[in-house]
Amino acid sequence: MKFSRRCLSILFSLLSAVSVSTIAKADEPSPKYADVLSALQAGKNVKLILDLSRCTTLDGGKPGPATQAGLLISAFRVTAQNGISFANAHQTVDSSGQPVTEYIRHSLSREGKLTVRASKLIVGATQVVNQGEFVCELPDGAKFVSSLP
């Protein structure tokens, strides 16, 4: 079978277009990520609802603790490397009665997985204590709900 130069040129162009399209799709964020980012950029109220028992530990893939939580995202940062990041810090008393400040950091990857890192600082101490890192699939362990402000 003999192809003309024009035929080969068209075939090569089509193959190149398909390759570029496939590469572009691999770089596109997941629909879940895109929905959350779009809602935040539109100024909507975005709430995160977590069920850590449906998440897994970052280090061993074990189920997280039987803890549910929620927060309203008041500030966020978007980077190519970390996706959408936001945090919460609050003062409370731990199970031993010590006053602590808890820091909870959240990162939603472009692939649509949420990583949650919790740590605490005991009042008067100088070192932060890691309380755990968890990975949550959307919408099983974590879901985002948005509404107009």
Tab-separated table of C-alpha atoms in Angstrom, residues 61-132:
chain	number	residue	atom	x	y	z
A	61	GLY	CA	-3.992	3.076	54.760
A	62	LYS	CA	-5.814	2.270	58.015
A	63	PRO	CA	-9.274	3.770	58.632
A	64	GLY	CA	-9.324	7.152	60.348
A	65	PRO	CA	-10.929	7.812	63.742
A	66	ALA	CA	-14.699	7.921	64.252
A	67	THR	CA	-14.776	11.703	63.944
A	68	GLN	CA	-17.039	13.947	61.915
A	69	ALA	CA	-16.308	17.610	61.371
A	70	GLY	CA	-17.238	20.546	59.222
A	71	LEU	CA	-15.977	23.998	58.451
A	72	LEU	CA	-16.673	26.988	56.277
A	73	ILE	CA	-13.696	27.865	54.076
A	74	SER	CA	-12.899	31.489	54.873
A	75	ALA	CA	-9.535	31.743	53.102
A	76	PHE	CA	-7.761	29.538	50.576
A	77	ARG	CA	-4.649	29.311	48.438
A	78	VAL	CA	-4.248	27.608	45.063
A	79	THR	CA	-0.911	26.351	43.735
A	80	ALA	CA	-0.049	23.978	40.911
A	81	GLN	CA	1.826	21.704	43.311
A	82	ASN	CA	-0.606	21.550	46.265
A	83	GLY	CA	-3.960	22.249	44.634
A	84	ILE	CA	-6.459	24.094	46.843
A	85	SER	CA	-5.196	24.556	50.409
A	86	PHE	CA	-6.998	25.968	53.431
A	87	ALA	CA	-6.624	25.699	57.188
A	88	ASN	CA	-8.392	26.069	60.487
A	89	ALA	CA	-6.881	26.906	63.878
A	90	HIS	CA	-8.814	26.966	67.122
A	91	GLN	CA	-8.211	26.821	70.842
A	92	THR	CA	-9.676	23.996	72.882
A	93	VAL	CA	-8.910	21.677	75.779
A	94	ASP	CA	-7.505	18.208	75.027
A	95	SER	CA	-8.613	14.953	76.672
A	96	SER	CA	-6.140	15.444	79.555
A	97	GLY	CA	-7.521	18.914	80.329
A	98	GLN	CA	-4.569	20.805	78.835
A	99	PRO	CA	-5.386	23.958	76.874
A	100	VAL	CA	-4.186	23.527	73.294
A	101	THR	CA	-4.345	25.203	69.929
A	102	GLU	CA	-5.269	22.770	67.160
A	103	TYR	CA	-4.169	23.346	63.579
A	104	ILE	CA	-5.926	21.485	60.791
A	105	ARG	CA	-4.598	21.843	57.249
A	106	HIS	CA	-6.507	20.657	54.189
A	107	SER	CA	-5.229	20.193	50.627
A	108	LEU	CA	-7.495	19.202	47.756
A	109	SER	CA	-5.344	17.775	44.960
A	110	ARG	CA	-6.108	18.307	41.283
A	111	GLU	CA	-6.974	14.599	41.214
A	112	GLY	CA	-9.811	15.238	43.689
A	113	LYS	CA	-8.338	13.708	46.864
A	114	LEU	CA	-8.371	15.634	50.126
A	115	THR	CA	-5.407	15.360	52.511
A	116	VAL	CA	-6.097	16.434	56.105
A	117	ARG	CA	-3.221	17.093	58.536
A	118	ALA	CA	-3.969	17.737	62.196
A	119	SER	CA	-1.510	18.965	64.814
A	120	LYS	CA	-1.685	20.680	68.176
A	121	LEU	CA	0.391	23.032	70.270
A	122	ILE	CA	0.041	22.673	74.026
A	123	VAL	CA	-0.043	26.055	75.758
A	124	GLY	CA	3.450	26.806	77.079
A	125	ALA	CA	5.147	24.236	74.813
A	126	THR	CA	7.383	25.123	71.898
A	127	GLN	CA	6.817	22.091	69.667
A	128	VAL	CA	3.788	21.166	67.617
A	129	VAL	CA	2.542	17.580	68.062
A	130	ASN	CA	1.355	15.746	64.945
A	131	GLN	CA	-2.106	14.228	65.507
A	132	GLY	CA	-2.430	12.445	62.187
